[in-house]
Amino acid sequence: MPHFFIDSNQVNNNNITINDKDNYYHIARSLRARSGERLLLLDENKIQYETTIEKITNDEIITKIDKSYPSHRFLDFKLYLAQSPLRSDRQNALIEKATELGVYGVYPVKTDNCALNSDMIDKKIPKWQKIMYESSKQCERADVPKCFPRTTFKEVLENNSFDKIIVFCERIATKTLKDSFKNKPIKKGDKVLVIIGPEGGFSQNEFDYFASNNNIEMLTLGDMILRAETAVTVALGNVIYEYSNFNK
């Protein structure tokens, strides 16, 4: 069933009227939907609606609500990613996978060894936000994460408050995520920041900055050296796995 985000003001009793341009053209023109076909709609309150198209006019689609219920397709802690952007398709795939794994937001960080310059990162951010939106629809997420403006690790940490900050530093760390959970597990509602470096690794200045910050845990993902996009998927997946096991 095709999945679309709507605004709650489009809901009227037992009907939903889709009249915003993007959704209308996608459903009526791209999908060539017809009366009687079904749509899955989700509003900003995380309420999901299973609907049937009743009528399509030149500027709106009227659907009948068959069933509505709260969506549970979101993490119950807030997981953020601060990451040094990669080149082209690799970064696009990384953004897509981070969205599927439930991150609330991604901070594109200009690191010392970043593959992209500042201007290129700024130009790419609208595209990454669009990928987040489309990926959220495809995996039926209850919300759409945010791609924040280009930043630095220092700005991220000074301008935000996190309950747990994890940086994966393969070459110098020995402590694992399991060790971290024994000392300080993640609880429901916590804000958690995962930091992943560029393909070339963190610079010595960045290592020194992490080491000097008592709130940052420097962890390893194991003995294998992972490409940056693989490290993001493994790191986020392991955080979710350890959280799920701890909170059973």
mmCIF file with all atom_site columns, C-alpha atoms in Angstrom, residues 42 49 56 74 78 125 149 193 237:
data_model
loop_
_atom_site.group_PDB
_atom_site.id
_atom_site.type_symbol
_atom_site.label_atom_id
_atom_site.label_alt_id
_atom_site.label_comp_id
_atom_site.label_asym_id
_atom_site.label_entity_id
_atom_site.label_seq_id
_atom_site.pdbx_PDB_ins_code
_atom_site.Cartn_x
_atom_site.Cartn_y
_atom_site.Cartn_z
_atom_site.occupancy
_atom_site.B_iso_or_equiv
_atom_site.pdbx_formal_charge
_atom_site.auth_seq_id
_atom_site.auth_comp_id
_atom_site.auth_asym_id
_atom_site.auth_atom_id
_atom_site.pdbx_PDB_model_num
ATOM 1 C CA . LEU A 1 42  ? 0.371   9.291  8.270  1.00 0.00 ? 42  LEU A CA 1
ATOM 2 C CA . TYR A 1 49  ? -4.719  5.881  8.375  1.00 0.00 ? 49  TYR A CA 1
ATOM 3 C CA . ILE A 1 56  ? -10.033 12.193 -7.754 1.00 0.00 ? 56  ILE A CA 1
ATOM 4 C CA . PHE A 1 74  ? 9.870   4.883  15.488 1.00 0.00 ? 74  PHE A CA 1
ATOM 5 C CA . LYS A 1 78  ? 16.287  9.802  20.177 1.00 0.00 ? 78  LYS A CA 1
ATOM 6 C CA . ILE A 1 125 ? 22.032  19.042 2.309  1.00 0.00 ? 125 ILE A CA 1
ATOM 7 C CA . PRO A 1 149 ? 23.219  22.372 8.450  1.00 0.00 ? 149 PRO A CA 1
ATOM 8 C CA . LEU A 1 193 ? 24.716  10.844 19.649 1.00 0.00 ? 193 LEU A CA 1
ATOM 9 C CA . GLY A 1 237 ? 22.324  -1.257 14.355 1.00 0.00 ? 237 GLY A CA 1
#
